[in-house]
Amino acid sequence: MQSKGKYYITTPIYYPSGRWHLGTCYTTVVCDALARFKRMDGFDVFYLTGTDEHGQKIENTAKALGRDVKEYLDAQIATLKDLWKLLGISYDKFIRTTDGYHEKAVQKIFTKLYEQGDIYKSEYEGWYCTPCESFWTKTQLVDGKCPDCGREVELTKEEAYFFRLSKYQDKLIELIENNPEFLQPKSRQNEMLNNFLRPGLQDLCVSRTSFKWGIEVPFDPKHVVYVWLDALTNYITALGYMGEDDSLFKKFWPAEIHMMGKEIVRFHSIIWPAILMALDIPLPKQIYGHGWLLLGSDKISKSKGNIIDPVELSARYSVDAVRYYLLREVPFGNDGMYTNRSFLTRRNADLVNSLGNLVSRTTAMVNQYFGGILPAPTQKDEAADGELIAIAEGLYEAVKENMDKLLVPEALAEIFKLVNRANKYIDETMPWALAKDEAQRERLATVLYNLIESIRIAAVMLTPFLIEAPQKILDCLSETVPQYFEGCVSFGVIKPGAQIKKADKLFDRIDVEKEIADIEKRLAEAEKAAQAKEEKKEPAAPVKAQITIDDFAKVELKVGKIVSAEKLAGSGKLLKFAVDIGGEVRTILSGIAKYYKPEETVGKSVVVVTNLAPAKLCGTVSEGMLLCAEDENGVVLLTPEKPVKSGGKIS
Ligand code: ME8
């Protein structure tokens, strides 16, 4: 089919936080439905998503876990990709900001902007936490202290590069005022104009020297590119901008839509167009800031057994139920409130009762009355059939109109109008009554044909939204999932004679009250278990004050060999050792009588602190200390892993 044009749609790039809950899936699922819809509608679609992988926080997290940063990221990204696969996200490209082509392109962009004077060098002033090596803005501080570790911070200056954002202020105001389509929904326009643009823009800090995990500024490598210049440019570098092959950029840029949650609209509607203006490339057609999925009384916590985890939700209630909930229940552009009850009720009402019931009742009747062969509609009745057929005939246009306006829940509501009308049609026409009267056989055939054809159209129109049910339904009708809407959304396409299989249950019915009671029980049990675990936990050993390498160098450690050992008279705890530390034999006392018989230790190589001030214990002077390790099983002497001569220095 001839392309209706191109359609480039993006989600933001995700932080590799590992804590992806139902809310985080919202942007990708919505974009997926739009991308799938546009593809079926005949557009050449490019759907981009990816991950935002630079910055101090990521470096700190990986280090705290004792992991190599890239290795840590690879594992996180694999998990995210698995989640997108599970949810059927049909992205065309997944960009990682650690991808080499992106890093090179960002360096070129930075250099270009610097050379043309849009980036300049100055000083950044911020609050610095020395132990965390992190800069914070005043608003990020918690009670004036580091938000990560709670320690004191210092006002510090750091050399940094700045992007001349202020230079674009007037152009940005003009853009938002004169192009109402650029920033949607409309409420976000006033927010940007009144809160940020009209009060005046400050230049934007685009480099840092206080951490390393970022893209090096090519002409000043002690700097790394800071946040937004790296993150936002993914939308063009993914297409090959400033790369080896920019054919995708030529084909797909500018984007039809950048979709995101409302908290990052500011960066997309102010910083991003300013960067594009500076690069002299066209602006995206639309920035859309959707609302948030808020959580009723449920906290987002997997450890507490909360079903807000999309993987768990999909496993228990199906991927389609998760997608449907996100697309149908959250008023697009506004916030939506998740509760277990709203999720389960919506699933039962629409997917089980309306759709599932319609398909199973109808396919069962075709099997019961016509041996599973679709009969021809030979006895039409305009009064009885007209409304159903009109809704089915007009469904594609109704859905398209809503999707074009990004009214996703409304588009789904149109499809369910048909599903519900078809259920009502069954009640009105009462096929089971027609079946009892041989004279009504043709009418029965027509009723069932109309129902099957309505189901087929509903399933085709559901294809961009759900990923399992439409295929299952169409399979029952011996139809395949079409690539395009064209040619399969008008009424009367399915041919009489088609084999109609009895539908298996599309969605299991769930007793909402029982399920909620179950969830609450599981939550309570998990919470109790977590609490018990917490109580059993030994209090963490207090962390000793840090020492410098110079402090450590003051301790002289040598390998020694135990020449003789005996119990120290008058002490139940101490053993008295003669230890050869290389040409000198020392008397050393150690409190390990409970763990070693004296004769067991003779001949062992041990680690000796040789410059410890002598101390008198039970009348005997100890001239050093033997190092031991301790755990719940007892105390052991430390010994070198391979034989080392007595007197061998330990460093
Ligand atoms: O912001 N409801 O990444 P991110 C709805 N890396 N949407 C939600 C949500 C919720 N409860 N929680 C998160 C970033 N999201 C940056 C973007 S783009 C150049 C850089 C959405 O991982 C959020 O609004 O924090 C955003 O659209 C997406 O998840 C990724 O958020």
XYZ file of C-alpha atoms and ligand atoms in Angstrom:
682
model
C 0.000 0.000 0.000
C 1.192 3.505 -0.730
C 2.589 5.246 2.356
C 0.443 8.021 3.797
C 3.612 9.734 4.992
C 6.168 9.351 7.734
C 5.543 9.308 11.462
C 8.420 9.638 13.939
C 7.428 9.081 17.550
C 9.662 8.965 20.622
C 9.479 8.177 24.320
C 11.974 9.776 26.660
C 15.087 7.721 27.256
C 14.705 5.882 30.559
C 17.005 6.083 33.529
C 18.423 2.621 34.176
C 17.029 2.652 37.682
C 15.905 -0.974 37.726
C 12.725 0.153 39.456
C 10.279 0.052 36.612
C 6.723 -0.005 37.833
C 3.396 0.283 36.094
C 3.697 4.088 35.883
C 7.018 3.931 34.066
C 5.434 1.717 31.413
C 2.825 4.314 30.650
C 4.760 6.380 28.087
C 6.024 3.355 26.162
C 2.639 1.612 26.064
C 0.856 4.758 24.857
C 3.514 5.392 22.202
C 3.308 1.756 21.192
C -0.451 1.987 20.611
C 0.061 5.157 18.563
C 2.915 3.633 16.562
C 0.965 0.439 15.869
C -2.117 2.431 14.908
C -0.171 4.615 12.491
C 1.560 1.612 10.924
C -1.784 -0.089 10.299
C -3.131 3.184 9.004
C -0.490 3.185 6.281
C 2.187 5.470 7.707
C 5.889 4.831 7.586
C 6.547 4.757 11.331
C 9.751 5.088 13.280
C 9.299 4.492 17.002
C 12.298 5.314 19.177
C 12.948 4.510 22.802
C 16.093 3.911 24.832
C 18.078 4.634 27.959
C 19.763 7.636 29.565
C 22.966 6.175 30.958
C 25.367 8.895 32.014
C 25.833 10.856 35.195
C 27.211 10.753 38.634
C 24.310 8.934 40.203
C 24.742 5.946 37.907
C 28.501 5.910 38.486
C 27.961 6.061 42.264
C 25.315 3.318 42.247
C 27.482 0.929 40.234
C 30.490 1.644 42.441
C 28.484 1.149 45.609
C 27.540 -2.283 44.281
C 31.203 -2.925 43.497
C 30.422 -3.300 39.798
C 31.935 -2.041 36.619
C 29.640 0.755 35.400
C 29.123 -0.532 31.862
C 28.577 -4.068 33.090
C 26.047 -2.808 35.634
C 24.266 -0.848 32.892
C 24.209 -3.773 30.471
C 22.393 -5.869 33.049
C 19.865 -3.108 33.754
C 19.193 -2.506 30.081
C 18.684 -6.222 29.449
C 15.978 -6.219 32.133
C 14.305 -3.157 30.630
C 14.330 -4.689 27.162
C 12.748 -7.837 28.613
C 9.992 -5.711 30.103
C 9.337 -3.994 26.768
C 9.278 -7.383 25.059
C 6.772 -8.688 27.565
C 4.541 -5.662 27.018
C 4.834 -5.988 23.247
C 6.524 -2.634 22.718
C 7.167 -2.437 18.973
C 10.012 0.059 18.949
C 12.031 0.412 15.766
C 15.173 1.456 17.573
C 16.515 1.337 21.108
C 19.191 3.943 21.700
C 21.610 3.852 24.630
C 23.438 7.076 25.361
C 26.545 4.947 25.908
C 26.351 3.809 22.267
C 29.499 4.890 20.456
C 27.681 6.621 17.586
C 25.672 8.729 20.039
C 28.774 9.711 22.014
C 30.629 10.756 18.857
C 27.671 12.752 17.554
C 27.236 14.538 20.900
C 30.928 15.491 20.821
C 30.470 16.935 17.335
C 27.354 18.830 18.417
C 29.160 20.217 21.476
C 32.123 21.322 19.377
C 29.898 22.944 16.749
C 27.940 24.876 19.366
C 31.182 25.945 21.051
C 32.762 27.063 17.792
C 29.749 29.123 16.808
C 29.593 30.763 20.268
C 26.451 29.077 21.611
C 28.540 27.322 24.262
C 31.081 29.214 26.375
C 33.313 28.482 29.364
C 32.583 29.950 32.795
C 32.123 28.800 36.377
C 29.366 26.773 37.937
C 28.492 27.374 41.550
C 26.839 24.576 43.476
C 26.686 22.743 46.768
C 29.292 20.026 46.884
C 29.194 16.884 49.015
C 32.779 15.721 49.356
C 32.168 12.073 50.382
C 29.659 11.586 47.542
C 31.650 13.766 45.139
C 28.336 15.267 44.044
C 27.204 18.753 43.130
C 23.695 19.741 44.144
C 21.583 22.785 43.491
C 20.141 24.550 46.499
C 16.680 23.164 45.794
C 17.969 19.609 45.673
C 19.381 19.783 49.215
C 17.367 18.190 52.002
C 17.416 20.370 55.129
C 20.506 22.018 53.698
C 22.351 18.667 53.551
C 23.325 16.191 50.822
C 20.153 14.444 49.596
C 22.068 11.165 49.147
C 24.031 10.796 52.372
C 22.646 13.544 54.622
C 26.082 15.009 55.309
C 27.213 18.633 55.229
C 27.714 20.274 51.826
C 29.928 23.178 50.833
C 29.235 25.994 48.400
C 31.847 25.377 45.719
C 32.764 26.682 42.302
C 33.690 24.519 39.370
C 34.828 25.437 35.885
C 32.039 24.567 33.434
C 30.697 25.137 29.927
C 27.357 26.871 29.452
C 24.808 26.838 26.653
C 23.404 30.284 25.801
C 19.815 29.371 26.540
C 18.929 32.969 27.412
C 19.655 34.017 23.827
C 16.669 31.934 22.643
C 14.149 33.225 25.159
C 12.187 35.493 22.808
C 12.126 32.931 20.010
C 10.861 30.299 22.455
C 8.081 32.553 23.739
C 7.082 33.256 20.149
C 7.165 29.541 19.339
C 4.833 28.571 22.155
C 2.516 31.557 21.742
C 2.169 31.268 17.966
C 2.134 27.497 17.514
C -0.468 26.074 19.849
C 0.089 22.586 18.445
C 3.767 22.589 19.439
C 3.148 22.035 23.132
C 0.186 19.940 24.234
C -1.993 19.597 26.199
C -2.705 23.306 26.235
C -2.421 23.657 30.015
C 1.329 23.036 29.739
C 1.734 26.125 27.518
C 0.782 28.578 30.248
C 2.879 26.691 32.758
C 5.982 27.062 30.579
C 5.305 30.656 29.614
C 4.426 31.925 33.078
C 6.761 29.884 35.233
C 9.889 29.732 33.132
C 9.974 31.701 29.891
C 8.528 35.074 30.841
C 10.422 35.346 34.172
C 13.640 34.949 32.138
C 15.908 32.076 31.188
C 19.380 31.510 32.564
C 22.141 29.921 30.545
C 22.384 26.197 31.023
C 25.356 24.385 32.522
C 26.317 21.679 30.025
C 29.551 20.234 31.422
C 30.993 18.931 34.681
C 34.456 18.137 35.974
C 33.402 16.555 39.267
C 32.647 13.137 37.787
C 33.876 11.056 34.863
C 30.915 8.916 33.754
C 29.853 10.974 30.785
C 30.835 11.944 27.262
C 34.178 13.725 27.213
C 34.239 17.270 25.864
C 36.611 16.583 22.965
C 38.621 19.800 23.174
C 38.748 19.890 26.993
C 38.716 16.303 28.240
C 38.606 17.051 31.930
C 34.961 17.999 31.292
C 32.128 15.616 30.549
C 28.917 16.699 28.810
C 26.245 17.234 31.415
C 22.748 15.786 31.205
C 20.381 17.470 28.790
C 22.713 18.114 25.886
C 23.577 14.418 26.009
C 20.047 13.131 26.718
C 17.862 15.260 24.426
C 20.085 14.906 21.392
C 19.313 11.163 21.351
C 16.236 12.012 19.298
C 18.444 13.032 16.374
C 21.599 10.977 16.896
C 19.415 7.826 16.835
C 18.586 8.763 13.244
C 22.234 9.220 12.359
C 22.523 12.990 12.753
C 26.242 13.857 12.666
C 26.904 10.159 12.146
C 28.193 8.045 9.276
C 24.798 7.468 7.698
C 22.148 10.141 8.199
C 19.559 8.743 5.783
C 17.089 8.045 8.613
C 17.564 11.596 9.831
C 16.798 12.918 6.350
C 13.757 10.687 6.119
C 12.206 11.005 9.570
C 13.259 14.304 11.125
C 11.446 16.399 12.356
C 9.603 14.163 14.805
C 5.827 14.141 14.634
C 5.702 13.741 18.379
C 7.913 13.563 21.458
C 5.861 11.971 24.215
C 6.759 12.256 27.903
C 5.504 12.656 31.443
C 4.659 16.192 32.526
C 7.700 16.555 34.829
C 10.103 16.691 31.892
C 8.034 18.883 29.581
C 10.148 21.874 30.621
C 13.330 20.360 29.231
C 11.648 19.274 26.029
C 9.747 22.460 25.311
C 12.470 24.943 26.285
C 15.972 23.445 26.183
C 15.360 21.068 23.280
C 13.949 23.618 20.791
C 16.717 26.047 21.784
C 19.383 23.410 21.005
C 17.689 22.690 17.668
C 17.479 26.398 16.866
C 21.189 26.708 17.594
C 21.889 23.729 15.323
C 19.615 25.281 12.703
C 17.494 22.202 12.217
C 13.686 22.038 12.165
C 11.737 21.668 15.387
C 9.606 18.650 16.253
C 5.944 19.106 15.424
C 4.694 18.343 18.895
C 5.792 17.899 22.494
C 3.128 16.085 24.486
C 3.269 15.946 28.274
C 1.000 13.231 29.606
C -0.108 12.927 33.218
C 1.100 10.516 35.858
C -0.242 7.234 37.017
C -0.620 7.752 40.729
C -1.037 4.991 43.196
C -4.098 4.910 45.405
C -3.264 3.362 48.705
C -0.709 1.090 47.089
C 2.953 1.786 47.418
C 5.318 0.804 44.649
C 7.238 -1.934 46.315
C 7.974 -5.320 44.901
C 9.437 -6.572 48.136
C 6.093 -6.035 49.787
C 4.383 -8.212 47.205
C 2.581 -5.280 45.665
C 1.062 -6.191 42.314
C 1.940 -2.841 40.826
C 4.914 -4.613 39.280
C 4.036 -4.862 35.553
C 5.705 -8.254 35.205
C 3.706 -9.717 38.062
C 0.517 -8.022 36.872
C 0.959 -9.402 33.358
C 1.673 -12.889 34.661
C -1.426 -12.948 36.852
C -3.915 -11.074 34.717
C -2.398 -11.027 31.168
C -0.369 -8.484 29.248
C -3.496 -7.303 27.462
C -5.156 -6.457 30.756
C -2.146 -4.308 31.683
C -2.043 -2.548 28.323
C -5.781 -2.068 28.307
C -5.793 -0.587 31.785
C -3.049 1.921 30.947
C -4.628 2.951 27.665
C -8.253 3.014 28.761
C -8.333 4.016 32.388
C -5.859 6.915 32.549
C -7.428 10.070 31.132
C -4.808 11.027 28.600
C -3.022 14.244 29.521
C -4.244 14.087 33.119
C -3.242 12.039 36.122
C -4.852 8.676 36.743
C -5.118 6.834 40.020
C -4.197 3.168 40.108
C -5.945 0.915 42.554
C -6.181 -2.856 42.479
C -9.931 -2.463 42.448
C -10.020 -0.149 39.413
C -7.639 -2.450 37.538
C -9.610 -5.614 38.256
C -13.001 -4.001 37.758
C -12.019 -2.556 34.396
C -10.612 -5.910 33.305
C -13.750 -7.758 34.317
C -16.194 -5.261 32.889
C -14.646 -4.706 29.474
C -12.384 -7.599 28.664
C -14.163 -10.485 30.376
C -17.816 -9.499 30.369
C -18.128 -7.430 27.201
C -15.494 -8.683 24.787
C -14.860 -12.194 26.083
C -18.524 -12.946 26.464
C -19.454 -11.649 23.028
C -16.826 -13.739 21.304
C -17.492 -16.935 23.218
C -21.284 -16.695 22.934
C -21.221 -15.915 19.224
C -18.637 -18.477 18.154
C -20.411 -21.107 20.275
C -23.723 -20.368 18.515
C -22.201 -20.589 15.029
C -20.849 -23.986 16.053
C -24.056 -25.121 17.656
C -26.421 -23.980 14.900
C -24.251 -24.096 11.760
C -21.563 -26.660 12.545
C -18.894 -23.948 12.764
C -19.408 -22.737 9.176
C -20.268 -19.062 8.815
C -23.687 -18.776 7.138
C -24.568 -16.129 4.533
C -26.603 -13.076 5.591
C -29.596 -13.571 3.348
C -32.402 -12.086 5.396
C -31.564 -8.507 6.273
C -33.674 -6.388 8.596
C -32.727 -2.726 8.493
C -34.609 -1.851 11.660
C -32.994 -4.588 13.707
C -29.507 -4.616 12.151
C -29.006 -1.029 10.993
C -27.517 0.469 14.119
C -25.036 -2.361 14.717
C -23.861 -2.315 11.118
C -23.574 1.487 11.120
C -21.388 1.462 14.251
C -19.214 -1.304 12.789
C -18.951 0.499 9.422
C -17.990 3.780 11.074
C -15.627 2.327 13.642
C -12.363 2.893 11.795
C -13.167 6.591 11.237
C -14.299 7.065 14.837
C -11.145 5.457 16.242
C -8.903 7.321 13.814
C -10.448 10.658 14.680
C -9.712 10.101 18.344
C -6.221 8.719 17.776
C -5.348 11.707 15.601
C -6.243 13.909 18.562
C -4.333 11.613 20.958
C -7.582 10.717 22.677
C -6.517 7.159 23.352
C -9.094 6.148 25.997
C -11.809 7.640 23.821
C -10.587 5.635 20.814
C -10.898 2.445 22.870
C -14.296 3.529 24.108
C -15.455 3.663 20.456
C -14.414 0.043 19.947
C -16.274 -1.005 23.060
C -19.338 0.857 21.830
C -19.438 -1.691 19.036
C -18.733 -4.604 21.384
C -21.503 -3.497 23.730
C -23.923 -2.836 20.889
C -23.263 -6.353 19.609
C -24.006 -7.815 23.048
C -27.231 -5.844 23.119
C -28.027 -7.120 19.595
C -27.799 -10.699 20.888
C -30.283 -9.863 23.640
C -32.597 -8.169 21.125
C -32.469 -10.798 18.383
C -32.370 -13.820 20.720
C -30.676 -16.268 18.340
C -31.498 -19.193 20.662
C -35.212 -18.440 20.103
C -34.710 -18.110 16.322
C -32.936 -21.472 16.352
C -36.037 -23.174 17.634
C -38.031 -22.172 14.565
C -36.955 -23.693 11.249
C -38.715 -20.828 9.392
C -36.292 -18.390 11.028
C -33.147 -20.202 9.840
C -32.190 -17.492 7.341
C -32.756 -14.781 9.882
C -30.626 -16.696 12.400
C -27.900 -16.980 9.757
C -28.003 -13.209 9.168
C -27.888 -12.374 12.861
C -24.856 -14.604 13.402
C -23.120 -13.253 10.303
C -23.656 -9.699 11.553
C -22.270 -10.614 14.930
C -19.200 -12.385 13.557
C -18.471 -9.497 11.209
C -18.820 -6.977 14.064
C -16.450 -9.076 16.142
C -13.962 -9.194 13.279
C -14.000 -5.427 12.847
C -13.657 -4.876 16.594
C -10.688 -7.277 16.711
C -8.979 -5.552 13.785
C -9.451 -2.168 15.420
C -8.159 -3.525 18.747
C -4.930 -4.743 17.157
C -2.864 -1.609 17.919
C -3.939 -1.637 21.561
C -3.863 -5.283 22.647
C -1.328 -7.855 21.581
C -2.878 -11.225 22.351
C -6.672 -11.048 22.241
C -7.114 -9.688 18.675
C -4.968 -12.473 17.278
C -6.861 -15.113 19.274
C -10.203 -13.725 18.120
C -9.200 -13.471 14.477
C -7.781 -16.948 14.640
C -11.210 -18.239 15.721
C -12.648 -16.603 12.610
C -9.930 -18.171 10.402
C -8.610 -14.665 9.732
C -5.088 -13.382 10.210
C -4.064 -10.112 11.823
C -3.926 -7.649 8.942
C -0.941 -5.408 8.322
C -3.168 -2.480 7.336
C -6.685 -1.348 8.151
C -7.308 -0.638 4.502
C -9.509 -3.288 2.930
C -10.595 -4.872 6.175
C -12.587 -2.328 8.139
C -15.736 -2.159 6.055
C -18.719 -4.374 6.840
C -19.161 -7.557 4.818
C -15.534 -8.471 4.252
C -15.641 -11.891 5.882
C -16.847 -14.543 3.457
C -19.719 -16.883 4.289
C -18.352 -20.391 4.526
C -15.478 -19.363 6.763
C -14.648 -21.835 9.481
C -15.528 -20.440 12.913
C -13.810 -22.076 15.871
C -15.272 -21.960 19.339
C -13.288 -19.396 21.277
C -11.387 -20.540 24.306
C -11.838 -18.214 27.204
C -10.142 -15.007 26.133
C -9.763 -13.778 29.698
C -10.356 -15.701 32.906
C -13.074 -14.248 35.030
C -11.830 -13.002 38.358
C -13.901 -12.539 41.464
C -12.842 -8.977 42.278
C -13.706 -9.078 45.986
C -11.982 -12.406 46.528
C -8.942 -11.309 44.557
C -8.618 -8.066 46.495
C -8.891 -9.991 49.765
C -6.175 -12.342 48.467
C -3.912 -9.483 47.461
C -4.365 -7.878 50.838
C -3.586 -11.136 52.561
C -0.425 -11.595 50.486
C 0.590 -8.019 51.201
C 0.076 -8.463 54.922
C 2.066 -11.707 54.922
C 4.878 -10.187 52.905
C 4.946 -7.175 55.172
C 5.068 -9.412 58.243
C 7.905 -11.435 56.738
C 9.794 -8.250 55.851
C 9.319 -6.969 59.375
C 10.511 -10.240 60.928
C 13.575 -10.165 58.677
C 14.251 -6.587 59.689
C 14.007 -7.470 63.389
C 16.342 -10.437 62.987
C 18.920 -8.328 61.238
C 21.962 -7.659 63.406
C 22.591 -3.987 63.865
C 25.137 -2.936 61.288
C 28.627 -2.595 62.688
C 29.422 1.048 63.194
C 31.561 2.312 60.333
C 34.916 3.399 61.639
C 36.305 6.773 60.745
C 38.117 6.761 57.418
C 41.912 6.794 57.415
C 44.253 7.989 54.722
C 46.856 5.868 53.001
C 49.441 7.683 55.123
C 47.626 6.585 58.276
C 47.647 3.015 57.021
C 51.345 3.196 56.126
C 52.117 3.801 59.809
C 51.207 0.174 60.560
C 54.140 -2.232 60.047
C 52.958 -5.705 59.102
C 55.275 -8.694 58.637
C 54.957 -12.402 58.042
C 56.023 -14.364 61.134
C 56.431 -18.057 61.935
C 55.183 -19.481 65.244
C 58.195 -21.187 66.828
C 56.516 -22.220 70.078
C 53.168 -21.779 71.797
C 51.794 -22.364 75.306
C 48.913 -21.359 77.506
C 49.696 -18.232 79.481
C 49.666 -19.073 83.156
C 46.932 -17.213 85.000
C 44.807 -16.522 81.891
C 42.058 -18.660 80.424
C 41.995 -16.655 77.203
C 45.554 -15.925 76.209
C 48.123 -18.007 74.395
C 51.788 -17.052 74.548
C 53.691 -17.375 71.292
C 57.322 -17.135 70.287
C 57.181 -15.738 66.746
C 60.113 -15.512 64.339
C 59.708 -12.281 62.355
C 62.931 -12.699 60.338
C 66.079 -12.801 62.410
C 64.226 -11.745 65.577
C 61.937 -13.808 67.807
C 59.185 -11.892 69.597
C 56.946 -12.853 72.508
C 53.377 -12.183 71.462
C 50.191 -12.791 73.415
C 46.913 -13.460 71.654
C 43.407 -14.117 73.054
C 42.681 -17.200 70.961
C 42.960 -19.988 73.585
C 39.285 -20.796 72.993
C 39.916 -21.484 69.317
C 43.360 -23.111 69.102
C 45.316 -25.700 71.066
C 48.883 -24.312 71.443
C 50.490 -27.278 69.621
C 48.192 -26.788 66.568
C 49.701 -23.398 65.893
C 53.383 -24.244 65.918
C 54.956 -23.904 62.484
C 52.125 -21.700 61.106
C 52.925 -18.549 59.154
C 50.994 -15.611 60.553
C 50.510 -11.881 60.047
C 52.158 -9.792 62.749
C 51.785 -6.117 63.607
C 55.414 -5.486 64.483
C 55.387 -1.794 65.465
C 52.656 -1.962 68.075
C 53.726 -0.412 71.369
C 54.538 -3.261 73.825
C 51.818 -4.006 76.387
C 51.935 -5.996 79.634
C 49.161 -8.574 80.033
C 48.946 -10.856 83.100
C 52.574 -9.978 83.939
C 53.977 -10.809 80.485
C 54.982 -8.198 77.901
C 53.486 -8.740 74.430
C 55.693 -7.357 71.634
C 53.216 -7.268 68.790
C 49.890 -8.586 67.633
C 48.756 -11.522 65.481
C 45.999 -10.701 62.975
C 42.898 -12.859 63.101
C 39.529 -12.919 61.348
C 36.245 -13.521 63.110
C 32.744 -14.587 62.157
C 29.923 -16.505 63.818
C 31.942 -19.743 63.570
C 34.837 -18.426 65.600
C 38.286 -16.880 65.206
C 41.029 -17.910 62.789
C 44.627 -16.780 62.419
C 45.383 -15.013 59.137
C 48.099 -16.704 57.156
C 49.660 -15.890 53.756
C 48.014 -17.682 50.855
C 51.379 -19.116 49.667
C 54.573 -19.745 51.695
C 56.436 -16.505 52.455
C 59.721 -16.209 54.372
C 59.527 -15.018 57.962
C 60.061 -11.273 58.050
C 58.322 -10.823 54.650
C 56.857 -7.320 54.532
C 53.114 -6.955 54.121
C 51.836 -3.927 52.243
O 12.898 11.380 32.965
N 3.189 7.773 35.540
O 13.617 9.233 32.613
P 12.673 8.422 33.612
C 3.391 8.103 34.253
N 15.873 10.102 31.542
N 4.596 8.201 33.689
C 5.661 7.967 34.459
C 5.555 7.603 35.831
C 4.222 7.507 36.366
N 4.002 7.163 37.626
N 6.794 7.431 36.328
C 7.656 7.662 35.296
C 13.697 10.579 32.513
N 6.982 7.982 34.168
C 14.863 11.095 31.667
C 14.338 11.536 30.327
S 14.584 12.372 27.816
C 15.711 13.101 26.877
C 15.344 12.081 29.361
C 7.522 8.347 32.844
O 13.162 7.027 33.543
C 8.210 9.702 32.878
O 7.296 10.730 32.926
O 12.616 9.083 34.935
C 8.958 9.647 31.571
O 8.125 9.972 30.496
C 9.389 8.180 31.472
O 8.560 7.486 32.433
C 10.857 7.953 31.754
O 11.211 8.526 32.985
